[in-house]
PDB file of C-alpha atoms in Angstrom:
ATOM      1  CA  UNK A1254    -158.659-150.688 120.512  1.00  0.00           C
ATOM      2  CA  UNK A1255    -158.960-149.846 123.894  1.00  0.00           C
ATOM      3  CA  UNK A1256    -162.667-149.836 124.338  1.00  0.00           C
ATOM      4  CA  UNK A1257    -164.115-147.710 127.327  1.00  0.00           C
ATOM      5  CA  UNK A1258    -165.043-149.810 129.982  1.00  0.00           C
ATOM      6  CA  UNK A1259    -168.600-149.123 131.894  1.00  0.00           C
ATOM      7  CA  UNK A1260    -165.928-148.888 135.345  1.00  0.00           C
ATOM      8  CA  UNK A1261    -165.083-145.606 134.414  1.00  0.00           C
ATOM      9  CA  UNK A1262    -167.977-144.629 135.326  1.00  0.00           C
ATOM     10  CA  UNK A1263    -169.226-143.805 139.028  1.00  0.00           C
ATOM     11  CA  UNK A1264    -172.420-144.474 138.415  1.00  0.00           C
ATOM     12  CA  UNK A1265    -171.427-147.960 137.690  1.00  0.00           C
ATOM     13  CA  UNK A1266    -168.643-148.520 139.787  1.00  0.00           C
ATOM     14  CA  UNK A1267    -170.574-149.326 143.056  1.00  0.00           C
ATOM     15  CA  UNK A1268    -173.408-151.024 141.226  1.00  0.00           C
ATOM     16  CA  UNK A1269    -171.773-153.271 138.658  1.00  0.00           C
ATOM     17  CA  UNK A1270    -171.822-156.169 140.878  1.00  0.00           C
ATOM     18  CA  UNK A1271    -175.433-156.157 142.067  1.00  0.00           C
ATOM     19  CA  UNK A1272    -176.825-154.947 139.168  1.00  0.00           C
ATOM     20  CA  UNK A1273    -178.100-158.489 136.964  1.00  0.00           C
ATOM     21  CA  UNK A1274    -177.347-158.344 133.355  1.00  0.00           C
ATOM     22  CA  UNK A1275    -180.760-156.334 130.880  1.00  0.00           C
ATOM     23  CA  UNK A1276    -179.145-157.346 127.491  1.00  0.00           C
ATOM     24  CA  UNK A1277    -178.645-160.259 125.338  1.00  0.00           C
ATOM     25  CA  UNK A1278    -175.423-162.261 124.350  1.00  0.00           C
ATOM     26  CA  UNK A1279    -174.767-162.173 120.991  1.00  0.00           C
ATOM     27  CA  UNK A1280    -175.005-165.320 119.799  1.00  0.00           C
ATOM     28  CA  UNK A1281    -176.319-166.652 116.525  1.00  0.00           C
ATOM     29  CA  UNK A1282    -179.985-166.700 118.103  1.00  0.00           C
ATOM     30  CA  UNK A1283    -179.643-163.526 118.723  1.00  0.00           C
ATOM     31  CA  UNK A1284    -179.456-162.904 115.305  1.00  0.00           C
ATOM     32  CA  UNK A1285    -181.797-164.941 113.715  1.00  0.00           C
ATOM     33  CA  UNK A1286    -184.622-163.257 116.019  1.00  0.00           C
ATOM     34  CA  UNK A1287    -183.618-160.117 115.427  1.00  0.00           C
ATOM     35  CA  UNK A1288    -183.205-160.422 111.901  1.00  0.00           C
ATOM     36  CA  UNK A1289    -187.334-161.720 112.488  1.00  0.00           C
ATOM     37  CA  UNK A1290    -188.006-159.141 114.152  1.00  0.00           C
ATOM     38  CA  UNK A1291    -187.257-156.515 112.016  1.00  0.00           C
ATOM     39  CA  UNK A1292    -188.903-158.360 108.845  1.00  0.00           C
ATOM     40  CA  UNK A1293    -191.756-157.869 111.194  1.00  0.00           C
ATOM     41  CA  UNK A1294    -191.586-154.260 111.363  1.00  0.00           C
ATOM     42  CA  UNK A1295    -191.587-154.231 107.656  1.00  0.00           C
ATOM     43  CA  UNK A1296    -194.380-155.472 106.935  1.00  0.00           C
ATOM     44  CA  UNK A1297    -196.883-154.522 109.828  1.00  0.00           C
ATOM     45  CA  UNK A1298    -195.285-150.678 109.695  1.00  0.00           C
ATOM     46  CA  UNK A1299    -196.370-151.204 106.167  1.00  0.00           C
ATOM     47  CA  UNK A1300    -200.097-152.686 107.409  1.00  0.00           C
ATOM     48  CA  UNK A1301    -200.782-150.099 109.397  1.00  0.00           C
ATOM     49  CA  UNK A1302    -199.900-146.964 106.944  1.00  0.00           C
ATOM     50  CA  UNK A1303    -201.056-148.699 103.431  1.00  0.00           C
ATOM     51  CA  UNK A1304    -202.857-151.840 104.348  1.00  0.00           C
ATOM     52  CA  UNK A1305    -205.132-150.149 106.636  1.00  0.00           C
ATOM     53  CA  UNK A1306    -205.112-146.455 105.156  1.00  0.00           C
ATOM     54  CA  UNK A1307    -203.905-145.312 108.315  1.00  0.00           C
ATOM     55  CA  UNK A1308    -200.885-143.492 106.615  1.00  0.00           C
ATOM     56  CA  UNK A1309    -197.071-142.361 107.799  1.00  0.00           C
ATOM     57  CA  UNK A1310    -197.907-139.453 109.921  1.00  0.00           C
ATOM     58  CA  UNK A1311    -200.475-141.233 112.363  1.00  0.00           C
ATOM     59  CA  UNK A1312    -199.361-144.389 112.468  1.00  0.00           C
ATOM     60  CA  UNK A1313    -195.210-143.003 113.072  1.00  0.00           C
ATOM     61  CA  UNK A1314    -196.991-141.603 116.179  1.00  0.00           C
ATOM     62  CA  UNK A1315    -198.948-143.936 117.247  1.00  0.00           C
ATOM     63  CA  UNK A1316    -196.002-146.135 117.284  1.00  0.00           C
ATOM     64  CA  UNK A1317    -193.552-144.418 118.676  1.00  0.00           C
ATOM     65  CA  UNK A1318    -196.236-144.176 122.232  1.00  0.00           C
ATOM     66  CA  UNK A1319    -195.935-148.086 121.551  1.00  0.00           C
ATOM     67  CA  UNK A1320    -192.070-148.074 121.243  1.00  0.00           C
ATOM     68  CA  UNK A1321    -191.751-145.365 124.837  1.00  0.00           C
ATOM     69  CA  UNK A1322    -194.400-147.814 126.184  1.00  0.00           C
ATOM     70  CA  UNK A1323    -192.666-151.266 125.627  1.00  0.00           C
ATOM     71  CA  UNK A1324    -189.157-148.971 126.674  1.00  0.00           C
ATOM     72  CA  UNK A1325    -190.086-148.041 129.671  1.00  0.00           C
ATOM     73  CA  UNK A1326    -191.107-151.857 130.831  1.00  0.00           C
ATOM     74  CA  UNK A1327    -187.842-152.913 129.790  1.00  0.00           C
ATOM     75  CA  UNK A1328    -185.930-149.937 131.695  1.00  0.00           C
ATOM     76  CA  UNK A1329    -187.759-150.672 134.668  1.00  0.00           C
ATOM     77  CA  UNK A1330    -187.795-154.533 134.418  1.00  0.00           C
ATOM     78  CA  UNK A1331    -184.591-155.436 136.683  1.00  0.00           C
ATOM     79  CA  UNK A1332    -183.175-158.416 134.484  1.00  0.00           C
ATOM     80  CA  UNK A1333    -182.741-159.545 130.933  1.00  0.00           C
ATOM     81  CA  UNK A1334    -186.468-160.517 129.211  1.00  0.00           C
ATOM     82  CA  UNK A1335    -187.011-162.207 126.380  1.00  0.00           C
ATOM     83  CA  UNK A1336    -190.204-160.768 126.179  1.00  0.00           C
ATOM     84  CA  UNK A1337    -189.327-157.468 127.449  1.00  0.00           C
ATOM     85  CA  UNK A1338    -186.387-156.867 125.140  1.00  0.00           C
ATOM     86  CA  UNK A1339    -187.059-158.626 121.536  1.00  0.00           C
ATOM     87  CA  UNK A1340    -191.063-156.060 122.185  1.00  0.00           C
ATOM     88  CA  UNK A1341    -188.536-153.093 121.749  1.00  0.00           C
ATOM     89  CA  UNK A1342    -186.506-154.096 119.243  1.00  0.00           C
ATOM     90  CA  UNK A1343    -189.906-154.624 117.519  1.00  0.00           C
ATOM     91  CA  UNK A1344    -191.631-151.947 118.013  1.00  0.00           C
ATOM     92  CA  UNK A1345    -188.172-149.779 116.799  1.00  0.00           C
ATOM     93  CA  UNK A1346    -188.636-151.609 113.682  1.00  0.00           C
ATOM     94  CA  UNK A1347    -192.436-150.872 113.374  1.00  0.00           C
ATOM     95  CA  UNK A1348    -191.519-146.966 114.048  1.00  0.00           C
ATOM     96  CA  UNK A1349    -188.264-147.428 111.862  1.00  0.00           C
ATOM     97  CA  UNK A1350    -190.482-148.478 108.877  1.00  0.00           C
ATOM     98  CA  UNK A1351    -192.585-145.717 109.310  1.00  0.00           C
ATOM     99  CA  UNK A1352    -190.587-142.948 110.219  1.00  0.00           C
ATOM    100  CA  UNK A1353    -188.492-143.201 107.177  1.00  0.00           C
ATOM    101  CA  UNK A1354    -191.250-143.404 105.023  1.00  0.00           C
ATOM    102  CA  UNK A1355    -192.563-140.548 106.004  1.00  0.00           C
ATOM    103  CA  UNK A1356    -188.903-138.593 106.036  1.00  0.00           C
ATOM    104  CA  UNK A1357    -188.544-139.991 102.240  1.00  0.00           C
ATOM    105  CA  UNK A1358    -191.621-140.763 100.261  1.00  0.00           C
ATOM    106  CA  UNK A1359    -194.653-138.224  99.429  1.00  0.00           C
ATOM    107  CA  UNK A1360    -198.268-138.202  98.204  1.00  0.00           C
ATOM    108  CA  UNK A1361    -196.812-138.833  94.871  1.00  0.00           C
ATOM    109  CA  UNK A1362    -198.161-141.870  92.355  1.00  0.00           C
ATOM    110  CA  UNK A1363    -194.784-143.820  92.525  1.00  0.00           C
ATOM    111  CA  UNK A1364    -195.361-144.093  96.602  1.00  0.00           C
ATOM    112  CA  UNK A1365    -199.602-144.658  96.336  1.00  0.00           C
ATOM    113  CA  UNK A1366    -201.307-147.799  94.670  1.00  0.00           C
ATOM    114  CA  UNK A1367    -204.868-148.521  93.353  1.00  0.00           C
ATOM    115  CA  UNK A1368    -205.331-144.789  92.012  1.00  0.00           C
ATOM    116  CA  UNK A1369    -205.004-143.316  95.224  1.00  0.00           C
ATOM    117  CA  UNK A1370    -204.126-140.027  95.698  1.00  0.00           C
ATOM    118  CA  UNK A1371    -204.426-139.813 100.048  1.00  0.00           C
ATOM    119  CA  UNK A1372    -202.851-142.013 102.807  1.00  0.00           C
ATOM    120  CA  UNK A1373    -204.068-141.579 105.981  1.00  0.00           C
ATOM    121  CA  UNK A1374    -205.474-138.039 107.907  1.00  0.00           C
ATOM    122  CA  UNK A1375    -202.373-135.368 108.273  1.00  0.00           C
ATOM    123  CA  UNK A1376    -198.856-134.618 106.217  1.00  0.00           C
ATOM    124  CA  UNK A1377    -198.101-137.841 103.588  1.00  0.00           C
ATOM    125  CA  UNK A1378    -194.765-137.732 103.543  1.00  0.00           C
ATOM    126  CA  UNK A1379    -192.411-134.839 103.448  1.00  0.00           C
ATOM    127  CA  UNK A1380    -190.530-136.487 100.452  1.00  0.00           C
ATOM    128  CA  UNK A1381    -186.750-136.199 101.333  1.00  0.00           C
ATOM    129  CA  UNK A1382    -185.652-138.635  99.112  1.00  0.00           C
ATOM    130  CA  UNK A1383    -183.762-141.800 100.160  1.00  0.00           C
ATOM    131  CA  UNK A1384    -180.642-140.566 100.182  1.00  0.00           C
ATOM    132  CA  UNK A1385    -181.056-136.998 101.793  1.00  0.00           C
ATOM    133  CA  UNK A1386    -182.809-139.263 104.672  1.00  0.00           C
ATOM    134  CA  UNK A1387    -180.511-141.056 105.338  1.00  0.00           C
ATOM    135  CA  UNK A1388    -177.181-138.841 105.446  1.00  0.00           C
ATOM    136  CA  UNK A1389    -179.538-136.802 107.860  1.00  0.00           C
ATOM    137  CA  UNK A1390    -180.361-140.617 110.312  1.00  0.00           C
ATOM    138  CA  UNK A1391    -176.827-141.078 109.979  1.00  0.00           C
ATOM    139  CA  UNK A1392    -175.909-137.637 111.311  1.00  0.00           C
ATOM    140  CA  UNK A1393    -178.011-138.178 113.997  1.00  0.00           C
ATOM    141  CA  UNK A1394    -176.762-141.561 114.507  1.00  0.00           C
ATOM    142  CA  UNK A1395    -173.177-140.309 114.456  1.00  0.00           C
ATOM    143  CA  UNK A1396    -174.317-137.969 116.868  1.00  0.00           C
ATOM    144  CA  UNK A1397    -175.410-140.202 119.762  1.00  0.00           C
ATOM    145  CA  UNK A1398    -172.356-142.456 119.430  1.00  0.00           C
ATOM    146  CA  UNK A1399    -170.311-139.552 119.998  1.00  0.00           C
ATOM    147  CA  UNK A1400    -172.033-138.650 123.403  1.00  0.00           C
ATOM    148  CA  UNK A1401    -171.539-142.621 124.069  1.00  0.00           C
ATOM    149  CA  UNK A1402    -168.661-142.137 123.771  1.00  0.00           C
ATOM    150  CA  UNK A1403    -167.940-139.441 126.044  1.00  0.00           C
ATOM    151  CA  UNK A1404    -170.064-140.109 128.494  1.00  0.00           C
ATOM    152  CA  UNK A1405    -166.878-143.357 128.459  1.00  0.00           C
ATOM    153  CA  UNK A1406    -169.226-145.557 128.893  1.00  0.00           C
ATOM    154  CA  UNK A1407    -168.996-149.179 127.513  1.00  0.00           C
ATOM    155  CA  UNK A1408    -170.008-150.010 123.611  1.00  0.00           C
ATOM    156  CA  UNK A1409    -171.110-153.816 124.809  1.00  0.00           C
ATOM    157  CA  UNK A1410    -174.373-154.488 124.867  1.00  0.00           C
ATOM    158  CA  UNK A1411    -173.362-157.360 127.288  1.00  0.00           C
ATOM    159  CA  UNK A1412    -171.904-155.311 129.506  1.00  0.00           C
ATOM    160  CA  UNK A1413    -175.030-152.442 129.597  1.00  0.00           C
ATOM    161  CA  UNK A1414    -175.531-151.365 133.444  1.00  0.00           C
ATOM    162  CA  UNK A1415    -177.071-148.108 134.003  1.00  0.00           C
ATOM    163  CA  UNK A1416    -180.035-146.242 132.971  1.00  0.00           C
ATOM    164  CA  UNK A1417    -177.800-143.829 130.889  1.00  0.00           C
ATOM    165  CA  UNK A1418    -176.476-146.742 129.109  1.00  0.00           C
ATOM    166  CA  UNK A1419    -179.539-148.059 128.379  1.00  0.00           C
ATOM    167  CA  UNK A1420    -181.165-145.512 127.149  1.00  0.00           C
ATOM    168  CA  UNK A1421    -178.518-144.384 124.504  1.00  0.00           C
ATOM    169  CA  UNK A1422    -178.348-147.820 123.593  1.00  0.00           C
ATOM    170  CA  UNK A1423    -182.165-147.608 122.533  1.00  0.00           C
ATOM    171  CA  UNK A1424    -182.149-144.377 121.433  1.00  0.00           C
ATOM    172  CA  UNK A1425    -179.438-145.622 118.676  1.00  0.00           C
ATOM    173  CA  UNK A1426    -181.526-148.349 117.754  1.00  0.00           C
ATOM    174  CA  UNK A1427    -184.652-146.701 116.515  1.00  0.00           C
ATOM    175  CA  UNK A1428    -182.367-144.305 114.733  1.00  0.00           C
ATOM    176  CA  UNK A1429    -179.831-147.401 113.455  1.00  0.00           C
ATOM    177  CA  UNK A1430    -183.037-149.361 112.544  1.00  0.00           C
ATOM    178  CA  UNK A1431    -185.470-145.867 111.074  1.00  0.00           C
ATOM    179  CA  UNK A1432    -181.989-145.508 108.988  1.00  0.00           C
ATOM    180  CA  UNK A1433    -181.993-149.333 107.993  1.00  0.00           C
ATOM    181  CA  UNK A1434    -185.366-148.832 106.960  1.00  0.00           C
ATOM    182  CA  UNK A1435    -184.116-146.429 103.991  1.00  0.00           C
ATOM    183  CA  UNK A1436    -181.265-148.245 103.120  1.00  0.00           C
ATOM    184  CA  UNK A1437    -183.373-151.371 102.120  1.00  0.00           C
ATOM    185  CA  UNK A1438    -186.411-149.240 100.507  1.00  0.00           C
ATOM    186  CA  UNK A1439    -183.555-147.642  97.925  1.00  0.00           C
ATOM    187  CA  UNK A1440    -181.828-151.225  97.166  1.00  0.00           C
ATOM    188  CA  UNK A1441    -185.958-152.117  96.928  1.00  0.00           C
ATOM    189  CA  UNK A1442    -187.647-149.097  94.678  1.00  0.00           C
ATOM    190  CA  UNK A1443    -184.132-147.414  93.551  1.00  0.00           C
ATOM    191  CA  UNK A1444    -180.939-149.687  93.252  1.00  0.00           C
ATOM    192  CA  UNK A1445    -182.646-151.748  90.364  1.00  0.00           C
ATOM    193  CA  UNK A1446    -181.643-154.446  92.135  1.00  0.00           C
ATOM    194  CA  UNK A1447    -184.783-155.644  92.949  1.00  0.00           C
ATOM    195  CA  UNK A1448    -186.130-156.832  96.300  1.00  0.00           C
ATOM    196  CA  UNK A1449    -184.576-160.408  95.969  1.00  0.00           C
ATOM    197  CA  UNK A1450    -181.426-158.926  95.050  1.00  0.00           C
ATOM    198  CA  UNK A1451    -181.410-155.704  97.662  1.00  0.00           C
ATOM    199  CA  UNK A1452    -181.359-158.828 100.685  1.00  0.00           C
ATOM    200  CA  UNK A1453    -178.724-161.174  98.284  1.00  0.00           C
ATOM    201  CA  UNK A1454    -176.353-158.136  98.539  1.00  0.00           C
ATOM    202  CA  UNK A1455    -177.176-157.613 102.652  1.00  0.00           C
ATOM    203  CA  UNK A1456    -176.729-160.870 103.378  1.00  0.00           C
ATOM    204  CA  UNK A1457    -173.429-160.962 101.254  1.00  0.00           C
ATOM    205  CA  UNK A1458    -171.937-157.416 103.756  1.00  0.00           C
ATOM    206  CA  UNK A1459    -172.923-159.862 106.237  1.00  0.00           C
ATOM    207  CA  UNK A1460    -171.244-162.586 105.419  1.00  0.00           C
ATOM    208  CA  UNK A1461    -168.361-160.141 104.869  1.00  0.00           C
ATOM    209  CA  UNK A1462    -168.643-158.976 108.443  1.00  0.00           C
ATOM    210  CA  UNK A1463    -168.457-162.641 109.727  1.00  0.00           C
ATOM    211  CA  UNK A1464    -165.353-162.925 107.963  1.00  0.00           C
ATOM    212  CA  UNK A1465    -163.838-159.759 109.284  1.00  0.00           C
ATOM    213  CA  UNK A1466    -164.410-161.197 112.927  1.00  0.00           C
ATOM    214  CA  UNK A1467    -161.437-162.415 112.754  1.00  0.00           C
ATOM    215  CA  UNK A1468    -159.340-159.891 112.033  1.00  0.00           C
ATOM    216  CA  UNK A1469    -157.752-158.747 114.769  1.00  0.00           C
ATOM    217  CA  UNK A1470    -157.268-155.338 113.457  1.00  0.00           C
ATOM    218  CA  UNK A1471    -160.648-154.409 112.877  1.00  0.00           C
ATOM    219  CA  UNK A1472    -162.918-154.129 116.922  1.00  0.00           C
ATOM    220  CA  UNK A1473    -166.007-156.476 116.881  1.00  0.00           C
ATOM    221  CA  UNK A1474    -167.647-153.620 118.677  1.00  0.00           C
ATOM    222  CA  UNK A1475    -167.740-151.444 115.739  1.00  0.00           C
ATOM    223  CA  UNK A1476    -168.732-154.806 113.239  1.00  0.00           C
ATOM    224  CA  UNK A1477    -171.415-155.208 115.638  1.00  0.00           C
ATOM    225  CA  UNK A1478    -172.850-151.863 114.902  1.00  0.00           C
ATOM    226  CA  UNK A1479    -172.889-152.019 111.548  1.00  0.00           C
ATOM    227  CA  UNK A1480    -173.947-155.146 111.037  1.00  0.00           C
ATOM    228  CA  UNK A1481    -176.830-154.133 113.789  1.00  0.00           C
ATOM    229  CA  UNK A1482    -177.461-151.553 110.719  1.00  0.00           C
ATOM    230  CA  UNK A1483    -177.524-153.592 108.194  1.00  0.00           C
ATOM    231  CA  UNK A1484    -180.483-156.455 109.173  1.00  0.00           C
ATOM    232  CA  UNK A1485    -182.664-153.661 109.095  1.00  0.00           C
ATOM    233  CA  UNK A1486    -182.575-153.206 105.077  1.00  0.00           C
ATOM    234  CA  UNK A1487    -182.339-157.139 105.251  1.00  0.00           C
ATOM    235  CA  UNK A1488    -185.531-157.099 107.030  1.00  0.00           C
ATOM    236  CA  UNK A1489    -186.893-154.561 104.731  1.00  0.00           C
ATOM    237  CA  UNK A1490    -185.942-155.963 101.346  1.00  0.00           C
ATOM    238  CA  UNK A1491    -187.046-159.515 102.615  1.00  0.00           C
ATOM    239  CA  UNK A1492    -190.793-158.153 103.942  1.00  0.00           C
ATOM    240  CA  UNK A1493    -190.966-156.347 100.144  1.00  0.00           C
ATOM    241  CA  UNK A1494    -190.527-159.768  98.716  1.00  0.00           C
ATOM    242  CA  UNK A1495    -193.018-161.245 101.275  1.00  0.00           C
ATOM    243  CA  UNK A1496    -195.676-158.631 100.527  1.00  0.00           C
ATOM    244  CA  UNK A1497    -195.110-156.828  96.942  1.00  0.00           C
ATOM    245  CA  UNK A1498    -197.280-157.927  93.667  1.00  0.00           C
ATOM    246  CA  UNK A1499    -195.469-160.843  91.563  1.00  0.00           C
ATOM    247  CA  UNK A1500    -195.698-157.499  89.221  1.00  0.00           C
ATOM    248  CA  UNK A1501    -192.973-155.739  91.186  1.00  0.00           C
ATOM    249  CA  UNK A1502    -191.145-159.196  92.512  1.00  0.00           C
ATOM    250  CA  UNK A1503    -192.489-159.790  95.140  1.00  0.00           C
ATOM    251  CA  UNK A1504    -194.497-162.941  96.695  1.00  0.00           C
ATOM    252  CA  UNK A1505    -197.803-161.037  96.706  1.00  0.00           C
ATOM    253  CA  UNK A1506    -197.958-162.059 100.479  1.00  0.00           C
ATOM    254  CA  UNK A1507    -200.063-159.771 101.689  1.00  0.00           C
ATOM    255  CA  UNK A1508    -198.723-157.313 105.079  1.00  0.00           C
ATOM    256  CA  UNK A1509    -201.451-159.381 107.106  1.00  0.00           C
ATOM    257  CA  UNK A1510    -200.666-162.832 106.015  1.00  0.00           C
ATOM    258  CA  UNK A1511    -197.392-162.119 106.630  1.00  0.00           C
ATOM    259  CA  UNK A1512    -196.683-160.226 109.676  1.00  0.00           C
ATOM    260  CA  UNK A1513    -198.922-163.097 111.296  1.00  0.00           C
ATOM    261  CA  UNK A1514    -196.323-165.885 110.316  1.00  0.00           C
ATOM    262  CA  UNK A1515    -194.024-163.903 111.347  1.00  0.00           C
ATOM    263  CA  UNK A1516    -195.749-163.194 114.800  1.00  0.00           C
ATOM    264  CA  UNK A1517    -195.758-166.206 115.516  1.00  0.00           C
ATOM    265  CA  UNK A1518    -192.464-167.353 114.339  1.00  0.00           C
ATOM    266  CA  UNK A1519    -190.934-164.654 116.704  1.00  0.00           C
ATOM    267  CA  UNK A1520    -193.231-165.417 119.383  1.00  0.00           C
ATOM    268  CA  UNK A1521    -191.765-168.983 119.431  1.00  0.00           C
ATOM    269  CA  UNK A1522    -187.936-167.933 119.439  1.00  0.00           C
ATOM    270  CA  UNK A1523    -189.314-165.370 122.824  1.00  0.00           C
ATOM    271  CA  UNK A1524    -190.815-168.650 124.194  1.00  0.00           C
ATOM    272  CA  UNK A1525    -187.491-170.808 123.445  1.00  0.00           C
ATOM    273  CA  UNK A1526    -185.357-167.641 124.744  1.00  0.00           C
ATOM    274  CA  UNK A1527    -187.446-167.416 128.294  1.00  0.00           C
ATOM    275  CA  UNK A1528    -186.215-171.440 128.141  1.00  0.00           C
ATOM    276  CA  UNK A1529    -182.691-170.958 128.689  1.00  0.00           C
ATOM    277  CA  UNK A1530    -182.551-168.246 129.960  1.00  0.00           C
ATOM    278  CA  UNK A1531    -184.191-169.678 132.695  1.00  0.00           C
ATOM    279  CA  UNK A1532    -182.114-172.469 133.049  1.00  0.00           C
ATOM    280  CA  UNK A1533    -178.764-170.608 132.536  1.00  0.00           C
ATOM    281  CA  UNK A1534    -180.201-168.809 135.251  1.00  0.00           C
ATOM    282  CA  UNK A1535    -181.070-171.514 137.642  1.00  0.00           C
ATOM    283  CA  UNK A1536    -176.833-172.459 136.357  1.00  0.00           C
ATOM    284  CA  UNK A1537    -176.094-169.620 137.641  1.00  0.00           C
ATOM    285  CA  UNK A1538    -177.865-169.287 141.279  1.00  0.00           C
TER     286      UNK A1538
END
């Protein structure tokens, strides 16, 4: 299966040689950082919306604005910067958490704890439910991919070098992280598998994708995007497992403590990635 080529795009053909790489190589370290960022996105999103009782509506607006700010910094960067890139990934994960919750949940006692009757200012949620919410998000994601394909630009993230390509990439990331949150919450809350069971199921699915990488009939680009979506429910179920009460199958570590530990781990991974990127750049110079 032939993949779209960046060089078919006129505005890329004249600039590909002069544009620095702005997105990372997809390695094992990439996936470790992706899971860490998505797990932190789950715990931090819940920290703002539920623990601090800001509610899904206000938190979604605030985190979406954070996403826009971090995205502008990333788009204006001239080369790949691990801190810029993974900060945007984290902001899409946090925004995706509360966007998914706002779409799927409501003010019923099923989603509110401690006898609360409301959560923050504004609408408590649309109450669409996980299946309807997931169907809407899948439709939006497929639309983004259709526009991306029609544009003639590559799906290989290491070859994305234009503003249009990055805009499509980050749109797909935001929607896929929101979709992944819905899938993770469904596995944790409605499937009967529980938090640990849901995480194990997604881990098994990811292992199958790794095995399929050796099958020439399956495009690696397709496997990448399926894995990218699936790492989000893994982060969602892992985040729930860390923060939810023991009575519900969690470890009851709390959103604040879990978020602090995960943030420290992610910052350490960012620093390591920055050192590696600097060494690579020096070797190429």
